[in-house]
Each structure stands twice: as structure tokens, then as C-alpha cells.
PDB file of C-alpha atoms in Angstrom:
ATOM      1  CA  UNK A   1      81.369 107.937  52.770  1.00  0.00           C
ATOM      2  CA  UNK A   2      80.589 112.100  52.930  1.00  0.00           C
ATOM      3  CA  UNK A   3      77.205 112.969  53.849  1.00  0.00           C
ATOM      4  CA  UNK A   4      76.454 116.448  52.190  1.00  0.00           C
ATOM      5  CA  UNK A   5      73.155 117.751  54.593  1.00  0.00           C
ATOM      6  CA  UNK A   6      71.387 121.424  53.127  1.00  0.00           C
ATOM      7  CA  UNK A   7      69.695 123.297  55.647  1.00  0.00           C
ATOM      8  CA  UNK A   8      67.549 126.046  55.244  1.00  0.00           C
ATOM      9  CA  UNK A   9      66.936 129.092  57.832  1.00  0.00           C
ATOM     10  CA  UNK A  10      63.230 129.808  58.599  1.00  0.00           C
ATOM     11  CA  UNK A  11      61.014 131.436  60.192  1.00  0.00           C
ATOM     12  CA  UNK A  12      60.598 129.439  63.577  1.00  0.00           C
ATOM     13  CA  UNK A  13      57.665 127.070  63.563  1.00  0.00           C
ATOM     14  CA  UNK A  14      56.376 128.510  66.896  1.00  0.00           C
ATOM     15  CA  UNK A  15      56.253 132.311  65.134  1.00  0.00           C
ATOM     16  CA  UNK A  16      52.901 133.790  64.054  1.00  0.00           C
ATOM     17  CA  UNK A  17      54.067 135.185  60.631  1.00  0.00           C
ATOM     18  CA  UNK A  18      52.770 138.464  59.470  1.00  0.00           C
ATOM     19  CA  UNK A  19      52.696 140.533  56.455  1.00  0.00           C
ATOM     20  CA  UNK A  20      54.594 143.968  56.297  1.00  0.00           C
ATOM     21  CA  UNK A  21      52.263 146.719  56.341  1.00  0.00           C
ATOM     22  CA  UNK A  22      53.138 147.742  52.320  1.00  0.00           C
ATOM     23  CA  UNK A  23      52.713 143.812  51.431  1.00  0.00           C
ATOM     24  CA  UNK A  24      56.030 143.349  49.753  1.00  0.00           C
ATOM     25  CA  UNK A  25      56.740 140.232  51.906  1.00  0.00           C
ATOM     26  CA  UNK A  26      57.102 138.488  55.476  1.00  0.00           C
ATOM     27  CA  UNK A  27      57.908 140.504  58.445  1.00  0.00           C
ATOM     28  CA  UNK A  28      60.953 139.518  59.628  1.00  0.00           C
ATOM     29  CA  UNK A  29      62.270 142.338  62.001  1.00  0.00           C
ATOM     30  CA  UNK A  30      62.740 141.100  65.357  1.00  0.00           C
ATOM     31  CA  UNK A  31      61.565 137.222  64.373  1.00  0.00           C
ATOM     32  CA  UNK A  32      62.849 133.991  66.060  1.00  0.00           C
ATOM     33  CA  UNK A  33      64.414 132.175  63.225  1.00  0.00           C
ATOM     34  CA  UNK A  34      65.693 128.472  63.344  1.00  0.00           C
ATOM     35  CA  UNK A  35      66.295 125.608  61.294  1.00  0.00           C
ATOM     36  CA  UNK A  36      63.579 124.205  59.232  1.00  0.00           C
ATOM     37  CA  UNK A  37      62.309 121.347  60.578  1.00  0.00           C
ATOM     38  CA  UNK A  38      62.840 118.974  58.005  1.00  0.00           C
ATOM     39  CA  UNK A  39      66.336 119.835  57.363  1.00  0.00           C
ATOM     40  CA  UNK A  40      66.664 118.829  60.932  1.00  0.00           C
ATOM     41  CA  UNK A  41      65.596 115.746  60.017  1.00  0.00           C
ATOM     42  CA  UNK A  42      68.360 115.223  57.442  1.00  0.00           C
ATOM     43  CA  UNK A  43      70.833 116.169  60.012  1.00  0.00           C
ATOM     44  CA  UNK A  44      69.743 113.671  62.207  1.00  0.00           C
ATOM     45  CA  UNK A  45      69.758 111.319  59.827  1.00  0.00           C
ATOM     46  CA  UNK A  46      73.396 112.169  58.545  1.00  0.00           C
ATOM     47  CA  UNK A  47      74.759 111.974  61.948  1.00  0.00           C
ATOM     48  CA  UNK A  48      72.911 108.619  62.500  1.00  0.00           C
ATOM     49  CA  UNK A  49      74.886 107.411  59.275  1.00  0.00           C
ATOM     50  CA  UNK A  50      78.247 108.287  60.956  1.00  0.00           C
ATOM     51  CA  UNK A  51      77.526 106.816  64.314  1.00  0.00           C
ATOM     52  CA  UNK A  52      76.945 103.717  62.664  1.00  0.00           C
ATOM     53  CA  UNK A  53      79.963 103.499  61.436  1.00  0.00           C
ATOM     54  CA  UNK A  54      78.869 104.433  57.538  1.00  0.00           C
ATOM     55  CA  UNK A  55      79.664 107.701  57.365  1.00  0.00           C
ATOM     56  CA  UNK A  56      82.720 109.273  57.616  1.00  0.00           C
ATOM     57  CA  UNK A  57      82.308 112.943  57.019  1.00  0.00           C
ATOM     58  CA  UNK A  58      78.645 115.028  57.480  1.00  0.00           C
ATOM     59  CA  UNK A  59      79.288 118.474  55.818  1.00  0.00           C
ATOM     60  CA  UNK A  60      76.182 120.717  56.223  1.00  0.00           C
ATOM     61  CA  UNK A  61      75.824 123.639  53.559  1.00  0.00           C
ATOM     62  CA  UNK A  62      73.081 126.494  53.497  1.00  0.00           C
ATOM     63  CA  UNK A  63      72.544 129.214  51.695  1.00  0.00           C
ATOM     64  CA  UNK A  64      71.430 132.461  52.867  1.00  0.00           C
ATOM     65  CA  UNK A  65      72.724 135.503  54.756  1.00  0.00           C
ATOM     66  CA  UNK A  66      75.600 135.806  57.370  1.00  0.00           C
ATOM     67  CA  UNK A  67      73.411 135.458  59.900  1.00  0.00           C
ATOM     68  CA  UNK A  68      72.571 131.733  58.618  1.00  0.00           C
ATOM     69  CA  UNK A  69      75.935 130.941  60.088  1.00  0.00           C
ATOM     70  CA  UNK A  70      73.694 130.693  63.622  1.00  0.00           C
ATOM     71  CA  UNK A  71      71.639 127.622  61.757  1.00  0.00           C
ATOM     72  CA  UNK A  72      75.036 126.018  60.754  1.00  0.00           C
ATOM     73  CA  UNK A  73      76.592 126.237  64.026  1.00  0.00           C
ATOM     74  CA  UNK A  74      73.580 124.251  65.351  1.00  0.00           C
ATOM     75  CA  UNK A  75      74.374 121.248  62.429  1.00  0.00           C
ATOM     76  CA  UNK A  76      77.644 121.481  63.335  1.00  0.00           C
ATOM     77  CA  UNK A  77      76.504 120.886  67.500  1.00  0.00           C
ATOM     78  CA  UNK A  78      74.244 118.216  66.808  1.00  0.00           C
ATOM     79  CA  UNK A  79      77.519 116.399  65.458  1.00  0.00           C
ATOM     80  CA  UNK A  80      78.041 117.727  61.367  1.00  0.00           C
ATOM     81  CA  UNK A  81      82.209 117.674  60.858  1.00  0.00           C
ATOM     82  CA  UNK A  82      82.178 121.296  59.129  1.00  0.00           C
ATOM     83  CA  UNK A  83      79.986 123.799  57.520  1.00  0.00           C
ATOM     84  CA  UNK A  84      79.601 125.467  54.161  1.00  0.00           C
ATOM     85  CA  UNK A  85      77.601 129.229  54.053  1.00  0.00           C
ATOM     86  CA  UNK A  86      77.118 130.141  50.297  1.00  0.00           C
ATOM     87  CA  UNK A  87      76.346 133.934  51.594  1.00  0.00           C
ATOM     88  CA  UNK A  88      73.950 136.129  49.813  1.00  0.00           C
ATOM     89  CA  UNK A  89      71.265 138.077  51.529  1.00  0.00           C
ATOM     90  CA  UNK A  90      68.973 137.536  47.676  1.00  0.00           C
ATOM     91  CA  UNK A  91      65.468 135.966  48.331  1.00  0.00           C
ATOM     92  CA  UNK A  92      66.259 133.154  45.856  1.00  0.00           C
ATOM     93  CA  UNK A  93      64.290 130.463  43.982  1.00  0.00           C
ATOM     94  CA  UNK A  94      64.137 126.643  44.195  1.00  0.00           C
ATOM     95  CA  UNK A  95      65.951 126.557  40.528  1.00  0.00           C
ATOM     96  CA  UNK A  96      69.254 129.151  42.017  1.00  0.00           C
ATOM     97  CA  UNK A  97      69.397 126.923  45.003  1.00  0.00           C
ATOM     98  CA  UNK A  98      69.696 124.016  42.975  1.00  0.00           C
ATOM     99  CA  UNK A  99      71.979 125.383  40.946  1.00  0.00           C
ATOM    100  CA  UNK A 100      74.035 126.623  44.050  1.00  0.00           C
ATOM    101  CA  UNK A 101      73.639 123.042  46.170  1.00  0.00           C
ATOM    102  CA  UNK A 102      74.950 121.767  42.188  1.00  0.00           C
ATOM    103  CA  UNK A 103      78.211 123.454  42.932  1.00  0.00           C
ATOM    104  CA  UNK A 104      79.298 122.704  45.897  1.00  0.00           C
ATOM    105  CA  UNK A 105      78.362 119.161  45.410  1.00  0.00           C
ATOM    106  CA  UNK A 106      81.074 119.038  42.168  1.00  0.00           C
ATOM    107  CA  UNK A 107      83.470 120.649  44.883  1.00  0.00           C
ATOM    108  CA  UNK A 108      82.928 118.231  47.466  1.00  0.00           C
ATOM    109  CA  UNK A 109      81.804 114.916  45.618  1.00  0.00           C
ATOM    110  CA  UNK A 110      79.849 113.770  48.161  1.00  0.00           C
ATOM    111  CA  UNK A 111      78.208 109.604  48.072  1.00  0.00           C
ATOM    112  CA  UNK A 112      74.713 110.660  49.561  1.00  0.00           C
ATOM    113  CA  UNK A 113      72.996 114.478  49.776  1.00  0.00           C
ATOM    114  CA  UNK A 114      70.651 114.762  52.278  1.00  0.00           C
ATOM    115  CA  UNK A 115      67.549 117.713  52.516  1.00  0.00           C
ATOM    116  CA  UNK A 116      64.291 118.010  53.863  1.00  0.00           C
ATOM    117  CA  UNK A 117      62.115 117.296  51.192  1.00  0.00           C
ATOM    118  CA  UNK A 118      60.822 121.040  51.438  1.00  0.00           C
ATOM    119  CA  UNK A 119      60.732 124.693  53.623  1.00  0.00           C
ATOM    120  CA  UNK A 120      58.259 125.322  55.700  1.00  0.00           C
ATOM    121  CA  UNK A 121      58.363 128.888  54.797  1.00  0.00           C
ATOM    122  CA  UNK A 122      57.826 128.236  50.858  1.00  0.00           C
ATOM    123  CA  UNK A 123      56.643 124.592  50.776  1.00  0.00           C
ATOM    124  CA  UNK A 124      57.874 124.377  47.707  1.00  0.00           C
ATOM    125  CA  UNK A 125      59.042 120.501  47.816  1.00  0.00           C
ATOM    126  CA  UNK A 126      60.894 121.254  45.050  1.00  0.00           C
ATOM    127  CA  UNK A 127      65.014 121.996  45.595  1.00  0.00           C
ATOM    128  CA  UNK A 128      65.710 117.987  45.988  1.00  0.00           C
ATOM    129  CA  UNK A 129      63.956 116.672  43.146  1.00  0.00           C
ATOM    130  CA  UNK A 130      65.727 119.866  40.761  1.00  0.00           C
ATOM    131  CA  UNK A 131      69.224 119.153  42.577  1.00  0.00           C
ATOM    132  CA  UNK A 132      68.480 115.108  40.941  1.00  0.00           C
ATOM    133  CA  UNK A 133      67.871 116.590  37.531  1.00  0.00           C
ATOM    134  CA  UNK A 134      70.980 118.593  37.338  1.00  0.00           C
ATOM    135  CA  UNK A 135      73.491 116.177  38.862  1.00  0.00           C
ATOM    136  CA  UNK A 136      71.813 113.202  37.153  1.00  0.00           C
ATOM    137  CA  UNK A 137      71.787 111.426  40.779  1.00  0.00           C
ATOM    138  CA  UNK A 138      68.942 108.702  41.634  1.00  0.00           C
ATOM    139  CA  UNK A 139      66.696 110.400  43.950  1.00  0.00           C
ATOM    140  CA  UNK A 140      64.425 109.118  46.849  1.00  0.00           C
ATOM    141  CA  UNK A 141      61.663 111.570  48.246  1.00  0.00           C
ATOM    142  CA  UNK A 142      59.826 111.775  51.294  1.00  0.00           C
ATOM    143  CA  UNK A 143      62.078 109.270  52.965  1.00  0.00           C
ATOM    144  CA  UNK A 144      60.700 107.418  56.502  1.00  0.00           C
ATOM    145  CA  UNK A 145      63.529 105.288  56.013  1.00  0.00           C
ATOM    146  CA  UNK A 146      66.913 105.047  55.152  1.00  0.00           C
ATOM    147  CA  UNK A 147      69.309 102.068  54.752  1.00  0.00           C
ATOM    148  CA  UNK A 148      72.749 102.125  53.124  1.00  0.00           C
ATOM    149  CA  UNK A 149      73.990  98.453  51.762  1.00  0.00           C
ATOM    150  CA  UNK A 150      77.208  98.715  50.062  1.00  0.00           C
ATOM    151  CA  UNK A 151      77.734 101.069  47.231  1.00  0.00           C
ATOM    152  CA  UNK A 152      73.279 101.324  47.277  1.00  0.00           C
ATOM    153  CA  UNK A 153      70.540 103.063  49.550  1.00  0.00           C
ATOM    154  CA  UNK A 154      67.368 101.722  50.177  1.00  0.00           C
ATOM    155  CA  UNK A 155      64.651 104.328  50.571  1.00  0.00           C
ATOM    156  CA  UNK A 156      61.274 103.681  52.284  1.00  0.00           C
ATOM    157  CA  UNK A 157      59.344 106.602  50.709  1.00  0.00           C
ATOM    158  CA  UNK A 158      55.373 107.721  51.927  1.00  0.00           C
ATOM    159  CA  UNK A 159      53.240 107.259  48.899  1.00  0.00           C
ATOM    160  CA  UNK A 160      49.621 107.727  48.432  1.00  0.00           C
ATOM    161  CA  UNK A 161      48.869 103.841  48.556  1.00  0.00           C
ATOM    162  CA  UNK A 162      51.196 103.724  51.821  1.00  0.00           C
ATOM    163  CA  UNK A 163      55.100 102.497  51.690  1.00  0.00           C
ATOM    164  CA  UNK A 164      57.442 102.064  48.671  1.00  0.00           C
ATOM    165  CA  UNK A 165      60.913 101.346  49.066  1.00  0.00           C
ATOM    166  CA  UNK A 166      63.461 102.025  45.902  1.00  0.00           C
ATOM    167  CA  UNK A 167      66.983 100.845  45.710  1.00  0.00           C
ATOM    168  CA  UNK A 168      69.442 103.851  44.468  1.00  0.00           C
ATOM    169  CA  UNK A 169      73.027 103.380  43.051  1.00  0.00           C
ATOM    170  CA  UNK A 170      74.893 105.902  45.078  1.00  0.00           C
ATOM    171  CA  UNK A 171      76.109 108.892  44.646  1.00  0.00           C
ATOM    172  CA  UNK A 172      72.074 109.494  45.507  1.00  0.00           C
ATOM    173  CA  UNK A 173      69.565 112.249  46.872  1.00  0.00           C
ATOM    174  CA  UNK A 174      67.260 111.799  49.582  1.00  0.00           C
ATOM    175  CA  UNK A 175      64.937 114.066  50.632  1.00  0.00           C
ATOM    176  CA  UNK A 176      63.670 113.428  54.812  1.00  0.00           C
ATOM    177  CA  UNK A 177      59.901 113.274  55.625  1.00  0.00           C
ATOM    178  CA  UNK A 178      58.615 113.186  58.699  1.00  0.00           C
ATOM    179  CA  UNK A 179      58.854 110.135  60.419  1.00  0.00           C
ATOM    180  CA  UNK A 180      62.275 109.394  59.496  1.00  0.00           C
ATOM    181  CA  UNK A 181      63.455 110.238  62.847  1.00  0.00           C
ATOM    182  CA  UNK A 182      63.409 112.299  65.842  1.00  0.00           C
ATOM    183  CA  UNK A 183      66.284 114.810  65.644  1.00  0.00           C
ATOM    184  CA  UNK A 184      67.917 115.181  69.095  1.00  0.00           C
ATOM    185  CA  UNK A 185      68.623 117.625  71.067  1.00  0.00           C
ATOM    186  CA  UNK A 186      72.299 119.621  70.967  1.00  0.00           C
ATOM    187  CA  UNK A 187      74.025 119.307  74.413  1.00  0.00           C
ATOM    188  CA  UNK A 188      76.083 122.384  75.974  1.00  0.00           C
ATOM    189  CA  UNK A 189      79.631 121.193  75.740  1.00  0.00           C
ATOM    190  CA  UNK A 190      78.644 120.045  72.030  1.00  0.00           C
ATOM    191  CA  UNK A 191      77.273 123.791  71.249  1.00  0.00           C
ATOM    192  CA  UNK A 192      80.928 124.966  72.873  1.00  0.00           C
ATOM    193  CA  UNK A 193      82.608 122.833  70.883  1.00  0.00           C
ATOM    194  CA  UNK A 194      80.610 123.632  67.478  1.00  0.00           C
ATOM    195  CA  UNK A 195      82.443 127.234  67.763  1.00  0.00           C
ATOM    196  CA  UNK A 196      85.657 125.529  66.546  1.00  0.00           C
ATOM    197  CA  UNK A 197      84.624 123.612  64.075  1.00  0.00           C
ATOM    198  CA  UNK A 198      85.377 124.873  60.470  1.00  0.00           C
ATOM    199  CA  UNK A 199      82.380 127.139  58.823  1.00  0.00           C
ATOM    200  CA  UNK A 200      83.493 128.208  55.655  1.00  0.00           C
ATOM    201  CA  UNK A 201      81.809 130.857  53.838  1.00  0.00           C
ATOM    202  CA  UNK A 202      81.479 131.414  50.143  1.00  0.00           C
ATOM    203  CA  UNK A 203      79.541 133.222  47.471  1.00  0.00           C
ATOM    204  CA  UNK A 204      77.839 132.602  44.252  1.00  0.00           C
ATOM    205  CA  UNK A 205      79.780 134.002  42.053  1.00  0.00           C
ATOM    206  CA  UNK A 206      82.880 131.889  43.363  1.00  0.00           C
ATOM    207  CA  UNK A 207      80.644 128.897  42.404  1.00  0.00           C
ATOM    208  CA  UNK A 208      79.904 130.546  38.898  1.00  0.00           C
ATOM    209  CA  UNK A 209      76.416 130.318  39.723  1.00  0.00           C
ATOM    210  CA  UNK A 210      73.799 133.666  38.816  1.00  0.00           C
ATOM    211  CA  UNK A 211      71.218 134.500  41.617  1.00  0.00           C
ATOM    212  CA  UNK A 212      69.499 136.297  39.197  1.00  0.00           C
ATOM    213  CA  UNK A 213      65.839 135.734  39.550  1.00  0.00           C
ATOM    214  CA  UNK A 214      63.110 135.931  36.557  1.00  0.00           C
ATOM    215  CA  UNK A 215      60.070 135.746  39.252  1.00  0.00           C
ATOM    216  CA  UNK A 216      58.889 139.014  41.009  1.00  0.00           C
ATOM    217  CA  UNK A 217      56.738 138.983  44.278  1.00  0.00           C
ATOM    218  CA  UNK A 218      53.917 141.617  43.512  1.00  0.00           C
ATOM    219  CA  UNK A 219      51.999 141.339  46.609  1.00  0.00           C
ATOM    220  CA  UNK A 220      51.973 138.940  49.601  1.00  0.00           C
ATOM    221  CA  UNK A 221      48.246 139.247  51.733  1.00  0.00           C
ATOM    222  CA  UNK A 222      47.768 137.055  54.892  1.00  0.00           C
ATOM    223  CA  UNK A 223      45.034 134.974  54.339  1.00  0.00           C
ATOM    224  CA  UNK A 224      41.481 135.805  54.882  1.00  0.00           C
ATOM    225  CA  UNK A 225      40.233 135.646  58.519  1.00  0.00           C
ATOM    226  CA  UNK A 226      37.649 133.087  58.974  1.00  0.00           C
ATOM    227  CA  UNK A 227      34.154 132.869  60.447  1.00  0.00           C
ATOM    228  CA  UNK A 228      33.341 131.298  63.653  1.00  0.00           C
ATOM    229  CA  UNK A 229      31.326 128.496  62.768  1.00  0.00           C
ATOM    230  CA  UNK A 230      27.738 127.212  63.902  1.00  0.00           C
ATOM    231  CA  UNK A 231      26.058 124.289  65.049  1.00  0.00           C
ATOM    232  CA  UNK A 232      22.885 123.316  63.699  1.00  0.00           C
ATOM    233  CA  UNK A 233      19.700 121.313  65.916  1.00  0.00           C
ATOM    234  CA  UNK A 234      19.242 118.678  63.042  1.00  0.00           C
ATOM    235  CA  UNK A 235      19.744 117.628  59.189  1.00  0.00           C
ATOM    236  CA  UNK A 236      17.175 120.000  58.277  1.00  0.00           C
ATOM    237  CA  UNK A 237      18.383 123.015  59.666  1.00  0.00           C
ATOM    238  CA  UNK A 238      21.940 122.212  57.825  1.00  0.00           C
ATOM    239  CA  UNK A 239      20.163 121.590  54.454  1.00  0.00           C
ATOM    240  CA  UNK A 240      18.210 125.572  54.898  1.00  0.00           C
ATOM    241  CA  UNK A 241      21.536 127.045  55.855  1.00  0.00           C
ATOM    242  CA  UNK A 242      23.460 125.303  53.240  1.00  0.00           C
ATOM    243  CA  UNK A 243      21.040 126.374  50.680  1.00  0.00           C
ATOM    244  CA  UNK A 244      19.747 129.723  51.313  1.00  0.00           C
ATOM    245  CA  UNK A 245      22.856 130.973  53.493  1.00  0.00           C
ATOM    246  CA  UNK A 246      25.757 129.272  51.590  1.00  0.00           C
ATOM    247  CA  UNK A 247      24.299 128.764  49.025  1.00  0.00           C
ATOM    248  CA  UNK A 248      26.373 125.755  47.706  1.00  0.00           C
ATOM    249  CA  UNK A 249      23.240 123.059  47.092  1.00  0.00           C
TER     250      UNK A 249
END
């Protein structure tokens, strides 16, 4: 069975984003970047698959620019067979990446597609559900647990009430929450060996996809600083301040 993983390069969870001083975007000169987190997830879950004996293949694709390759290399040390880079240095939208993760997932007719159900840098948690709607694949979100049985996954999903688990035919998508797993840790002679694995690197045109986008970005502001807040002596005091200060009773 091929595992197809996406991963997605972000910001680094640890980095204090800011705003470029004309507000066209995110500051990204001279920023740690890394794999989002829940893309590390899928990997970790892909990799599980294949030291179980269920897997045969983990490919891991992204799409971004050349310097994504960095993000691959670190799927392909935590134990991913080979690497795909669609390269384009566009900002792109959940639809194009669908489209684009569409693609390669004709060329490599993969059973399962793994990806973090969404990007901490757009939280979107939207690219899985799109990617089931164009390839027609069964689709279980927010996975916290993941069992393949046969030619069928079983999916443990978080919902609102608390678990539900759904039975997919496979070829499927699966989108990683959480507390799926706890991705590991890439050794050293795994991260040498990652530099010979194959990384191949494409573009969207070659996958007769357009990255043309029909959204424009006018302005991006950094939130509003907060207050400090206050403490009050008793109910009463709260009720004044509420009223004549907030003014929201």
C-alpha cells in the first residue's frame, strides 16, 4: 500500500510573527521556518503504517518554494521513501493546492493520503476536505486514530459530542488531529541518509494545474494589543465596572 503524506512549510510555532511595516503580509525575512505541526503528525502516522508492516511506500509531497525542499528532507529523515516538491514561490489558496495535491495523486495512485487537517499559518482546515471532493475519495477528518483492515480504514475522528469512528473504502483521505500521535524525533545518521533519498521537483504547469488566484490580500494588521486586566474586591464592584466602564449590562 503507498502512503501519499502533504506537508506544508510554516512559520515555526516558536516564532513571534509580525506584520511588514507596509501591511502587505507576514514578515518572513530572516524567520525560522519548519514543518507544520500537523503535517508532522501525518508523517508519523505514515511511517507508523510501514513499520507495521502495511505500508509499503510513504511518498511525502509539498508545495511551495525551493527552499521547501529543507521540510521534505526532514519527511524523508523521519523515514518517508522519496519526496515530491511541486515548486512555485505563488502564495496559493486552499482550492490551487487541492487542485495541485489532485495531480500528483492521479500520477502516483496512492491507497491512503495523509495531511494535517489544517496550517497553522492559515488555519484554514480546508485543503483535505477539497482534495475528497475532487478525487471523489471517502474522507476522515480530525483523525485521533487510525486503523487499516483490509482494503478499509477505520477513522476515530474528534467530534463535538466526543469520538466517532467511520469505516472508509480505500483509496481514502485522512486528515491528522492532534492526538493521533507523537511524531518522533529524526536521528543523525537518518538526517545523513535523507540526502540520498530521491526529492523530485516539479511545477504546476507540468501537472496542468493554474496557480492563478481570484483572492487578493488588501491589508494584513496584527491584532489589537490588549489591556491588562483588573481584579475587583466583590460582585458589586464587577457589576459598576461592567456597567458604567464596559458598558456591556
Amino acid at each position: 500500500m503507498k502512503v501519499l503524506v502533504a506537508v506544508k512549510r510554516v512559520v515555526d510555532y516558536n516564532v513571534k510573527v509580525r506584520v511588514k511595516a507596509d501591511n502587505t503580509g507576514v514578515d518572513l525575512a530572516n524567520v525560522k521556518m519548519s514543518m507544520n505541526p500537523f503535517c508532522e503528525i501525518g508523517v508519523e502516522e505514515a511511517i507508523r503504517l510501514k513499520e507495521k508492516g502495511i505500508a509499503t511506500e510513504v511518498v511525502a509531497v509539498c508545495i511551495g518554494p525551493t527552499a521547501a525542499q529543507e521540510q521534505l528532507r526532514t519527511a524523508l529523515a523521519l523515514g518517508a521513501d522519496r519526496a515530491i516538491l511541486v515548486e512555485t514561490a505563488e502564495e496559493l489558496r486552499s482550492l490551487t493546492v487541492a487542485k495541485l495535491l489532485k495531480a500528483v495523486v492521479d500520477q502516483e495512485q496512492p491507497q491512503l493520503i495523509m495531511l494535517g487537517k489544517q496550517a497553522i499559518d492559515t488555519d484554514n482546515n480546508q485543503t483535505g476536505q477539497m482534495l475528497g471532493a475532487l478525487t471523489g475519495y471517502a474522507q476522515g477528518t480530525f483523525a485521533s486514530k487510525v486503523e487499516v483492515a483490509g482494503d478499509k480504514v477505520n477513522v476515530t475522528r474528534e467530534v463535538d459530542g466526543g469520538l466517532q469512528t467511520v469505516t472508509l473504502n480505500l483509496p481514502a483521505i485522512v486528515t491528522t488531529d492532534l492526538r493521533l500521535n507523537e511524531p518522533r524525533y529524526a536521528s543523525l545518521p537518518n538526517i545523513m541518509k535523507a540526502k540520498k533519498k530521491p526529492l523530485e521537483i516539479i511545477t504546476p504547469d507540468s501537472l496542468g494545474v493554474s496557480t492563478a488566484s481570484t483572492v487578493t490580500t488588501l491589508k494584513v494588521e496584527a491584532p489589537a494589543t490588549r489591556s491588562a486586566g483588573i481584579k475587583v474586591k466583590d460582585v458589586a464592584e464587577l457589576v459598576e465596572k461592567l456597567k458604567n466602564e464596559a458598558k456591556v449590562i
